[in-house]
Every structure is written in structure tokens, then in C-alpha cells.
Amino acid sequence: MSFGVVRRRIASGGSNLFSAQYLQGIRPSISAGRVRSVAEKEILHQFRSFGHVRNFSHLLSPGGLASSQSLRLAFASMQQRPMIQMNGRNFSSDSGDLLDVVVPPLAESITDGTLAKFLKNPGDRVELDEAIAQIETDKVTIDVTSPGAGIIQKFVAKEGDTVEPGTKVAIISKTGEGVTHVAPSEKTSEQATPQAAPAEKIEKPAETTVSQKPKPPSPPPPKRSATEPQLPPKDRERRVPMTRLRKRVATRLKDSQNTFAMLTTFNEVDMTNLMKLRSDYKDAFVEKHGVKLGLMSGFIKAAVSGLQNQPIINAVIDGDDIIYRDYIDISIAVGTPKGLVVPVIRNADKMNFAEIEKEINTLAKKANDGTISIDEMAGGSFTVSNGGVYGSLLSTPIINPPQSAILGMHSIVSRPVVVGGNVVPRPMMYIALTYDHRLIDGREAVFFLRRIKDVVEDPRRLLLDI
């Protein structure tokens, strides 16, 4: 078979490899004198070693091989290709045994997070959608789940790394191949190995000659002056990096101080009537609504009434404009082990006591479990913070941006109060309103806080709307 036949076969989409039949057809051509030099013989010999000849079809002519120089250049380019590429096989994931565990999409306003911790170890068995790691963002903690069942082969990210959506954090093997398990004997040998080095260091001083002179004793440390502070040793301190949530809270609160002209006004509330209302109807309330009647629902209903009477408290500054909100979304501050979160009760002005209590319980449970979503914390037109559950007697809360005011509740303490000319003990609570003085004047702030006091002290006002 001549080279012209081979060239036509290749040009018409034939095989990329010289088969034995083709090579047998070429040999008669060689014996007939078609190969003109020893160099061409060497090149032809190399063609038998490499399979791909499609890139050389333009060098083959009906009359035989092109010049030796052209073939040498073409063969040199072929030799520079990696052998794996010449063989045309990719060994990365042909078997389909490995699964990549990647960071899921975060909220729309969050671009990255911190890999807080791994919930599993290499070699552990995981099932589909089982949590493997936790990603901590500025607001919530998100689980990284397994895309399928298998055994964790290895982790490709470390705890504390900043990761983005789509970042690979682990590899799972469906069959468990390639997973290395460290046997207890291996751990023991690894721990024993580094202990051999100090033994050599202990023996080396014994080899010193007698002719060496002993070192003079070091001078005693200088005595501290009476005015020099006595600092504690560094080994009694612990340095722990801030969590993403804590850093976000710190940034927002400092921005609030830098932006708002904050002022706080105070008042005190007699809790006798609200506590009596709860005591009288707590059993009937639980029986009908399936939730306990607390004090928060009473204060939220009072806050709704105050915001309706003073709409400027529910407004916000936007550049040179004032935005008045025709809805009332109450944010409630919830302290969790990981930090402060502020879920939102939507349309609180359209809810009754039972609906508010149910929503508070649901949001508080999600916040403590770390399952609350970004949407459940977005927005809010006014915030209520109950520091009294921790025993706070008095405080000046900080505004939650971009809101304009925040109500602070405190602990209930029995104090002597003058009622009808007589001094009697009453359960009293201090309340505080911190507001943006750029938008809200003291008159509106005092009227708002007075409305809170009137409604809480006489809840019948809500029924009669007075």
C-alpha cells in the first residue's frame, strides 16, 4: 500500500492509528526505494511508535513522503505532547466513584463565609443530604450537606478558611476506595518517633571534653521599680478569633454610633395589671391557642399602638428624604450562644396576642438552633429588646440600622410606689427608648414612651382604642 492511499484514508476521516495492515502496505514502498534517506527511515520507524497521524496527513503526497526537514519538524511537535494526551484517556473521574462536596449558594447579599467546623471525619460514612460541615456567615450558620451516600475520603479545606459558593471542601468516595484509615499501631509509632530526637540531645553534653571552661553564672534579673506595672504572664491569656457573626454585629453597632444622633429617654411602668391579666387567663389561653401568654406580646401590641400614634418613630432617613412606612414589622432581639440575631415579626399590626406569641416562639427556637434564614431577619421598622430576661435593671440600647428607634425592656423589680396617697409595693419596670434625634424630636419620643406606659398599665385601652 502506498503513502497516497494512507493519505486519502486519513483525509476521508479514517482511523487515527496505523494498523498492522497499513504498515505492511508501507513496507513494500520502502523496499521499492520510496524512502530516500536514513533520516526518513528513522522518522517512519517513529510513526510505528506513535498512533496519531492525522496531523501529518498534509505531509503525505501521492508521490511519497515530503522532505525530511518537514517530517522532522512535525515529529518534534508530536514528541512534545504528553503521553497521556497522545493516548487520549483522562484518568480523573472516569469511574464516577468520587463526589465533590461544595459550599451551597448563600443568601443574595452574602458572597462568602467562614468554614466554622467539620461535623464528620475522614473515613466516616455519610448519607444523602447529611450535614458534613458548617459555614458561618455574617448573619446565619449554613450546613454543607453530602451530595450522595458514601465514605468521606478527605477534606480539601481547613476550618477557618474563607469559602465562597461552589468551593470544594471535601471528597466522598461511593465505594470507599482510596480512603486511608490510621491504625492505632501507626499512631503509636508516629508519636514515638519524635521522642527519639531529644534522647540524642541529652547524650551530646556527656561527650564534651574536660578542657572546656564552665560558663560564668548569669547576672540576676534587674529589680522592678515600684512604679513599673506587674503584667500577667502571656501563658494565662487565650486568643480566639472572632466569629463572622460577632464581627458583623460589632461593625453594625459601631456604624450605628457613627451615623445616628442617638438620644435615650426613660420611663417606668407599673406591671400590676398586665401581670394580673396573664395570671387570670393563662390556662384558658394555653387551652385555646396552644401557647403560653407572655409579657412580650403585650409590649409588642403597645409598641404597635405607639407607632400608629407617632408615625415618625416608624420612619427612616434616606439621603435628603424621609420614608414613612405604612406597615409595622417589629424586630425582636434574641441572644444566642453564637451572638445576637434580630428576627422580624411581619405585619405585627394585623396580629393578635396569640399569633404574636406563636411567632415569637418559632423565631426564638430557630435562632437558638441556628436554623433561622436571612429572609426572616431582613427588614424591620422598629426593634424591641428585652434585657430583663437576663436581669438588666437599666440600659441604653443601640439603634438597629437602618431603623430609627429601639425600645428596651428591663427586669421587673418590686419597689415602693405612691398609689392614692399610700406607699405600696408594686412590680415596676424601667423602659428606655433610644431614637435618632436627627429625625425624631424629644416631644415625639416622650409621647411614644408614654403611650407604651399607658397601654401596659391598662391593657383595656387596646380593646377600646383609647
PDB file of N, CA, C and O in Angstrom, residues 281-332:
ATOM      1  N   TYR A 281     -55.828  34.570  82.901  1.00  0.00           N
ATOM      2  CA  TYR A 281     -56.248  33.897  81.667  1.00  0.00           C
ATOM      3  C   TYR A 281     -55.185  32.970  81.072  1.00  0.00           C
ATOM      4  O   TYR A 281     -55.337  32.519  79.944  1.00  0.00           O
ATOM      5  N   LYS A 282     -54.124  32.682  81.820  1.00  0.00           N
ATOM      6  CA  LYS A 282     -53.047  31.875  81.248  1.00  0.00           C
ATOM      7  C   LYS A 282     -53.503  30.465  80.897  1.00  0.00           C
ATOM      8  O   LYS A 282     -53.142  29.915  79.849  1.00  0.00           O
ATOM      9  N   ASP A 283     -54.323  29.841  81.755  1.00  0.00           N
ATOM     10  CA  ASP A 283     -54.777  28.471  81.481  1.00  0.00           C
ATOM     11  C   ASP A 283     -55.734  28.427  80.298  1.00  0.00           C
ATOM     12  O   ASP A 283     -55.626  27.561  79.421  1.00  0.00           O
ATOM     13  N   ALA A 284     -56.683  29.339  80.252  1.00  0.00           N
ATOM     14  CA  ALA A 284     -57.631  29.380  79.139  1.00  0.00           C
ATOM     15  C   ALA A 284     -56.921  29.727  77.837  1.00  0.00           C
ATOM     16  O   ALA A 284     -57.272  29.225  76.759  1.00  0.00           O
ATOM     17  N   PHE A 285     -55.905  30.568  77.926  1.00  0.00           N
ATOM     18  CA  PHE A 285     -55.155  30.968  76.732  1.00  0.00           C
ATOM     19  C   PHE A 285     -54.396  29.776  76.150  1.00  0.00           C
ATOM     20  O   PHE A 285     -54.402  29.550  74.941  1.00  0.00           O
ATOM     21  N   VAL A 286     -53.745  29.006  77.018  1.00  0.00           N
ATOM     22  CA  VAL A 286     -52.998  27.828  76.549  1.00  0.00           C
ATOM     23  C   VAL A 286     -53.953  26.787  75.984  1.00  0.00           C
ATOM     24  O   VAL A 286     -53.669  26.148  74.956  1.00  0.00           O
ATOM     25  N   GLU A 287     -55.105  26.600  76.635  1.00  0.00           N
ATOM     26  CA  GLU A 287     -56.051  25.596  76.176  1.00  0.00           C
ATOM     27  C   GLU A 287     -56.592  25.920  74.788  1.00  0.00           C
ATOM     28  O   GLU A 287     -56.800  25.022  73.963  1.00  0.00           O
ATOM     29  N   LYS A 288     -56.831  27.195  74.501  1.00  0.00           N
ATOM     30  CA  LYS A 288     -57.401  27.565  73.213  1.00  0.00           C
ATOM     31  C   LYS A 288     -56.355  27.716  72.118  1.00  0.00           C
ATOM     32  O   LYS A 288     -56.555  27.265  70.983  1.00  0.00           O
ATOM     33  N   HIS A 289     -55.231  28.338  72.434  1.00  0.00           N
ATOM     34  CA  HIS A 289     -54.250  28.694  71.410  1.00  0.00           C
ATOM     35  C   HIS A 289     -53.025  27.790  71.402  1.00  0.00           C
ATOM     36  O   HIS A 289     -52.229  27.849  70.460  1.00  0.00           O
ATOM     37  N   GLY A 290     -52.823  26.982  72.427  1.00  0.00           N
ATOM     38  CA  GLY A 290     -51.694  26.076  72.460  1.00  0.00           C
ATOM     39  C   GLY A 290     -50.363  26.748  72.694  1.00  0.00           C
ATOM     40  O   GLY A 290     -49.312  26.176  72.385  1.00  0.00           O
ATOM     41  N   VAL A 291     -50.363  27.940  73.244  1.00  0.00           N
ATOM     42  CA  VAL A 291     -49.124  28.663  73.530  1.00  0.00           C
ATOM     43  C   VAL A 291     -49.339  29.491  74.789  1.00  0.00           C
ATOM     44  O   VAL A 291     -50.457  29.931  75.085  1.00  0.00           O
ATOM     45  N   LYS A 292     -48.254  29.701  75.548  1.00  0.00           N
ATOM     46  CA  LYS A 292     -48.359  30.464  76.778  1.00  0.00           C
ATOM     47  C   LYS A 292     -48.466  31.957  76.482  1.00  0.00           C
ATOM     48  O   LYS A 292     -47.924  32.453  75.508  1.00  0.00           O
ATOM     49  N   LEU A 293     -49.165  32.651  77.367  1.00  0.00           N
ATOM     50  CA  LEU A 293     -49.291  34.097  77.263  1.00  0.00           C
ATOM     51  C   LEU A 293     -48.140  34.740  78.027  1.00  0.00           C
ATOM     52  O   LEU A 293     -48.008  34.572  79.246  1.00  0.00           O
ATOM     53  N   GLY A 294     -47.279  35.456  77.302  1.00  0.00           N
ATOM     54  CA  GLY A 294     -46.125  36.108  77.915  1.00  0.00           C
ATOM     55  C   GLY A 294     -46.288  37.612  77.958  1.00  0.00           C
ATOM     56  O   GLY A 294     -47.325  38.172  77.577  1.00  0.00           O
ATOM     57  N   LEU A 295     -45.240  38.279  78.425  1.00  0.00           N
ATOM     58  CA  LEU A 295     -45.260  39.741  78.507  1.00  0.00           C
ATOM     59  C   LEU A 295     -44.858  40.398  77.196  1.00  0.00           C
ATOM     60  O   LEU A 295     -45.235  41.549  76.927  1.00  0.00           O
ATOM     61  N   MET A 296     -44.086  39.693  76.360  1.00  0.00           N
ATOM     62  CA  MET A 296     -43.606  40.284  75.115  1.00  0.00           C
ATOM     63  C   MET A 296     -44.759  40.657  74.187  1.00  0.00           C
ATOM     64  O   MET A 296     -44.724  41.707  73.534  1.00  0.00           O
ATOM     65  N   SER A 297     -45.784  39.823  74.126  1.00  0.00           N
ATOM     66  CA  SER A 297     -46.905  40.137  73.230  1.00  0.00           C
ATOM     67  C   SER A 297     -47.602  41.418  73.674  1.00  0.00           C
ATOM     68  O   SER A 297     -48.035  42.226  72.846  1.00  0.00           O
ATOM     69  N   GLY A 298     -47.704  41.637  74.994  1.00  0.00           N
ATOM     70  CA  GLY A 298     -48.309  42.870  75.480  1.00  0.00           C
ATOM     71  C   GLY A 298     -47.503  44.097  75.108  1.00  0.00           C
ATOM     72  O   GLY A 298     -48.063  45.137  74.708  1.00  0.00           O
ATOM     73  N   PHE A 299     -46.171  43.998  75.201  1.00  0.00           N
ATOM     74  CA  PHE A 299     -45.325  45.146  74.842  1.00  0.00           C
ATOM     75  C   PHE A 299     -45.303  45.375  73.332  1.00  0.00           C
ATOM     76  O   PHE A 299     -45.215  46.523  72.878  1.00  0.00           O
ATOM     77  N   ILE A 300     -45.364  44.311  72.549  1.00  0.00           N
ATOM     78  CA  ILE A 300     -45.388  44.489  71.098  1.00  0.00           C
ATOM     79  C   ILE A 300     -46.701  45.133  70.663  1.00  0.00           C
ATOM     80  O   ILE A 300     -46.715  46.029  69.802  1.00  0.00           O
ATOM     81  N   LYS A 301     -47.830  44.724  71.262  1.00  0.00           N
ATOM     82  CA  LYS A 301     -49.104  45.371  70.947  1.00  0.00           C
ATOM     83  C   LYS A 301     -49.073  46.842  71.386  1.00  0.00           C
ATOM     84  O   LYS A 301     -49.620  47.721  70.701  1.00  0.00           O
ATOM     85  N   ALA A 302     -48.431  47.123  72.516  1.00  0.00           N
ATOM     86  CA  ALA A 302     -48.296  48.507  72.962  1.00  0.00           C
ATOM     87  C   ALA A 302     -47.401  49.304  72.014  1.00  0.00           C
ATOM     88  O   ALA A 302     -47.674  50.478  71.719  1.00  0.00           O
ATOM     89  N   ALA A 303     -46.319  48.669  71.508  1.00  0.00           N
ATOM     90  CA  ALA A 303     -45.439  49.347  70.562  1.00  0.00           C
ATOM     91  C   ALA A 303     -46.161  49.640  69.252  1.00  0.00           C
ATOM     92  O   ALA A 303     -45.970  50.709  68.648  1.00  0.00           O
ATOM     93  N   VAL A 304     -46.989  48.705  68.803  1.00  0.00           N
ATOM     94  CA  VAL A 304     -47.775  48.932  67.589  1.00  0.00           C
ATOM     95  C   VAL A 304     -48.688  50.141  67.772  1.00  0.00           C
ATOM     96  O   VAL A 304     -48.796  51.011  66.887  1.00  0.00           O
ATOM     97  N   SER A 305     -49.348  50.228  68.928  1.00  0.00           N
ATOM     98  CA  SER A 305     -50.210  51.363  69.196  1.00  0.00           C
ATOM     99  C   SER A 305     -49.426  52.673  69.234  1.00  0.00           C
ATOM    100  O   SER A 305     -49.874  53.705  68.714  1.00  0.00           O
ATOM    101  N   GLY A 306     -48.234  52.634  69.845  1.00  0.00           N
ATOM    102  CA  GLY A 306     -47.405  53.836  69.886  1.00  0.00           C
ATOM    103  C   GLY A 306     -46.921  54.268  68.511  1.00  0.00           C
ATOM    104  O   GLY A 306     -46.863  55.472  68.212  1.00  0.00           O
ATOM    105  N   LEU A 307     -46.570  53.312  67.646  1.00  0.00           N
ATOM    106  CA  LEU A 307     -46.119  53.642  66.297  1.00  0.00           C
ATOM    107  C   LEU A 307     -47.260  54.197  65.447  1.00  0.00           C
ATOM    108  O   LEU A 307     -47.034  55.046  64.572  1.00  0.00           O
ATOM    109  N   GLN A 308     -48.462  53.728  65.682  1.00  0.00           N
ATOM    110  CA  GLN A 308     -49.606  54.264  64.947  1.00  0.00           C
ATOM    111  C   GLN A 308     -49.935  55.689  65.399  1.00  0.00           C
ATOM    112  O   GLN A 308     -50.343  56.516  64.581  1.00  0.00           O
ATOM    113  N   ASN A 309     -49.706  55.995  66.679  1.00  0.00           N
ATOM    114  CA  ASN A 309     -49.946  57.349  67.172  1.00  0.00           C
ATOM    115  C   ASN A 309     -48.801  58.305  66.814  1.00  0.00           C
ATOM    116  O   ASN A 309     -49.052  59.508  66.645  1.00  0.00           O
ATOM    117  N   GLN A 310     -47.578  57.782  66.679  1.00  0.00           N
ATOM    118  CA  GLN A 310     -46.412  58.608  66.335  1.00  0.00           C
ATOM    119  C   GLN A 310     -45.716  57.985  65.113  1.00  0.00           C
ATOM    120  O   GLN A 310     -44.717  57.264  65.247  1.00  0.00           O
ATOM    121  N   PRO A 311     -46.227  58.224  63.894  1.00  0.00           N
ATOM    122  CA  PRO A 311     -45.663  57.564  62.700  1.00  0.00           C
ATOM    123  C   PRO A 311     -44.204  57.914  62.441  1.00  0.00           C
ATOM    124  O   PRO A 311     -43.506  57.146  61.769  1.00  0.00           O
ATOM    125  N   ILE A 312     -43.723  59.020  62.970  1.00  0.00           N
ATOM    126  CA  ILE A 312     -42.334  59.407  62.719  1.00  0.00           C
ATOM    127  C   ILE A 312     -41.359  58.417  63.346  1.00  0.00           C
ATOM    128  O   ILE A 312     -40.236  58.234  62.866  1.00  0.00           O
ATOM    129  N   ILE A 313     -41.774  57.721  64.415  1.00  0.00           N
ATOM    130  CA  ILE A 313     -40.917  56.711  65.045  1.00  0.00           C
ATOM    131  C   ILE A 313     -40.699  55.542  64.085  1.00  0.00           C
ATOM    132  O   ILE A 313     -39.658  54.880  64.115  1.00  0.00           O
ATOM    133  N   ASN A 314     -41.670  55.289  63.219  1.00  0.00           N
ATOM    134  CA  ASN A 314     -41.610  54.174  62.271  1.00  0.00           C
ATOM    135  C   ASN A 314     -40.963  54.579  60.947  1.00  0.00           C
ATOM    136  O   ASN A 314     -40.837  53.756  60.044  1.00  0.00           O
ATOM    137  N   ALA A 315     -40.555  55.838  60.833  1.00  0.00           N
ATOM    138  CA  ALA A 315     -39.966  56.350  59.590  1.00  0.00           C
ATOM    139  C   ALA A 315     -38.448  56.208  59.635  1.00  0.00           C
ATOM    140  O   ALA A 315     -37.854  55.781  60.640  1.00  0.00           O
ATOM    141  N   VAL A 316     -37.794  56.584  58.525  1.00  0.00           N
ATOM    142  CA  VAL A 316     -36.344  56.473  58.420  1.00  0.00           C
ATOM    143  C   VAL A 316     -35.832  57.542  57.459  1.00  0.00           C
ATOM    144  O   VAL A 316     -36.551  57.957  56.522  1.00  0.00           O
ATOM    145  N   ILE A 317     -34.617  58.011  57.681  1.00  0.00           N
ATOM    146  CA  ILE A 317     -33.984  58.984  56.805  1.00  0.00           C
ATOM    147  C   ILE A 317     -33.290  58.258  55.666  1.00  0.00           C
ATOM    148  O   ILE A 317     -32.556  57.294  55.889  1.00  0.00           O
ATOM    149  N   ASP A 318     -33.512  58.727  54.442  1.00  0.00           N
ATOM    150  CA  ASP A 318     -32.839  58.189  53.255  1.00  0.00           C
ATOM    151  C   ASP A 318     -32.314  59.362  52.439  1.00  0.00           C
ATOM    152  O   ASP A 318     -33.047  59.962  51.649  1.00  0.00           O
ATOM    153  N   GLY A 319     -31.033  59.682  52.645  1.00  0.00           N
ATOM    154  CA  GLY A 319     -30.458  60.839  51.971  1.00  0.00           C
ATOM    155  C   GLY A 319     -31.076  62.124  52.468  1.00  0.00           C
ATOM    156  O   GLY A 319     -31.005  62.448  53.659  1.00  0.00           O
ATOM    157  N   ASP A 320     -31.713  62.870  51.571  1.00  0.00           N
ATOM    158  CA  ASP A 320     -32.402  64.107  51.942  1.00  0.00           C
ATOM    159  C   ASP A 320     -33.902  63.902  52.106  1.00  0.00           C
ATOM    160  O   ASP A 320     -34.648  64.887  52.228  1.00  0.00           O
ATOM    161  N   ASP A 321     -34.361  62.650  52.103  1.00  0.00           N
ATOM    162  CA  ASP A 321     -35.786  62.358  52.187  1.00  0.00           C
ATOM    163  C   ASP A 321     -36.101  61.605  53.480  1.00  0.00           C
ATOM    164  O   ASP A 321     -35.225  61.008  54.109  1.00  0.00           O
ATOM    165  N   ILE A 322     -37.374  61.624  53.838  1.00  0.00           N
ATOM    166  CA  ILE A 322     -37.894  60.840  54.948  1.00  0.00           C
ATOM    167  C   ILE A 322     -38.863  59.817  54.376  1.00  0.00           C
ATOM    168  O   ILE A 322     -39.789  60.168  53.641  1.00  0.00           O
ATOM    169  N   ILE A 323     -38.645  58.534  54.683  1.00  0.00           N
ATOM    170  CA  ILE A 323     -39.513  57.465  54.201  1.00  0.00           C
ATOM    171  C   ILE A 323     -40.440  57.061  55.338  1.00  0.00           C
ATOM    172  O   ILE A 323     -39.996  56.577  56.384  1.00  0.00           O
ATOM    173  N   TYR A 324     -41.739  57.284  55.130  1.00  0.00           N
ATOM    174  CA  TYR A 324     -42.751  56.867  56.095  1.00  0.00           C
ATOM    175  C   TYR A 324     -43.254  55.484  55.692  1.00  0.00           C
ATOM    176  O   TYR A 324     -43.702  55.273  54.570  1.00  0.00           O
ATOM    177  N   ARG A 325     -43.215  54.555  56.619  1.00  0.00           N
ATOM    178  CA  ARG A 325     -43.645  53.188  56.336  1.00  0.00           C
ATOM    179  C   ARG A 325     -45.100  53.007  56.762  1.00  0.00           C
ATOM    180  O   ARG A 325     -45.454  53.345  57.895  1.00  0.00           O
ATOM    181  N   ASP A 326     -45.898  52.478  55.858  1.00  0.00           N
ATOM    182  CA  ASP A 326     -47.304  52.216  56.133  1.00  0.00           C
ATOM    183  C   ASP A 326     -47.519  50.793  56.632  1.00  0.00           C
ATOM    184  O   ASP A 326     -48.645  50.281  56.598  1.00  0.00           O
ATOM    185  N   TYR A 327     -46.482  50.151  57.053  1.00  0.00           N
ATOM    186  CA  TYR A 327     -46.564  48.823  57.641  1.00  0.00           C
ATOM    187  C   TYR A 327     -45.739  48.833  58.917  1.00  0.00           C
ATOM    188  O   TYR A 327     -44.890  49.714  59.123  1.00  0.00           O
ATOM    189  N   ILE A 328     -45.968  47.862  59.779  1.00  0.00           N
ATOM    190  CA  ILE A 328     -45.236  47.767  61.049  1.00  0.00           C
ATOM    191  C   ILE A 328     -44.663  46.358  61.161  1.00  0.00           C
ATOM    192  O   ILE A 328     -45.403  45.395  61.380  1.00  0.00           O
ATOM    193  N   ASP A 329     -43.366  46.253  60.974  1.00  0.00           N
ATOM    194  CA  ASP A 329     -42.630  45.000  61.152  1.00  0.00           C
ATOM    195  C   ASP A 329     -41.744  45.157  62.384  1.00  0.00           C
ATOM    196  O   ASP A 329     -40.802  45.973  62.377  1.00  0.00           O
ATOM    197  N   ILE A 330     -42.031  44.399  63.420  1.00  0.00           N
ATOM    198  CA  ILE A 330     -41.326  44.535  64.691  1.00  0.00           C
ATOM    199  C   ILE A 330     -40.182  43.523  64.748  1.00  0.00           C
ATOM    200  O   ILE A 330     -40.401  42.309  64.624  1.00  0.00           O
ATOM    201  N   SER A 331     -38.967  44.011  64.935  1.00  0.00           N
ATOM    202  CA  SER A 331     -37.801  43.154  65.143  1.00  0.00           C
ATOM    203  C   SER A 331     -37.658  42.865  66.638  1.00  0.00           C
ATOM    204  O   SER A 331     -37.854  43.760  67.466  1.00  0.00           O
ATOM    205  N   ILE A 332     -37.321  41.626  66.965  1.00  0.00           N
ATOM    206  CA  ILE A 332     -37.095  41.251  68.362  1.00  0.00           C
ATOM    207  C   ILE A 332     -35.652  40.763  68.497  1.00  0.00           C
ATOM    208  O   ILE A 332     -35.203  39.900  67.752  1.00  0.00           O
TER     209      ILE A 332
END
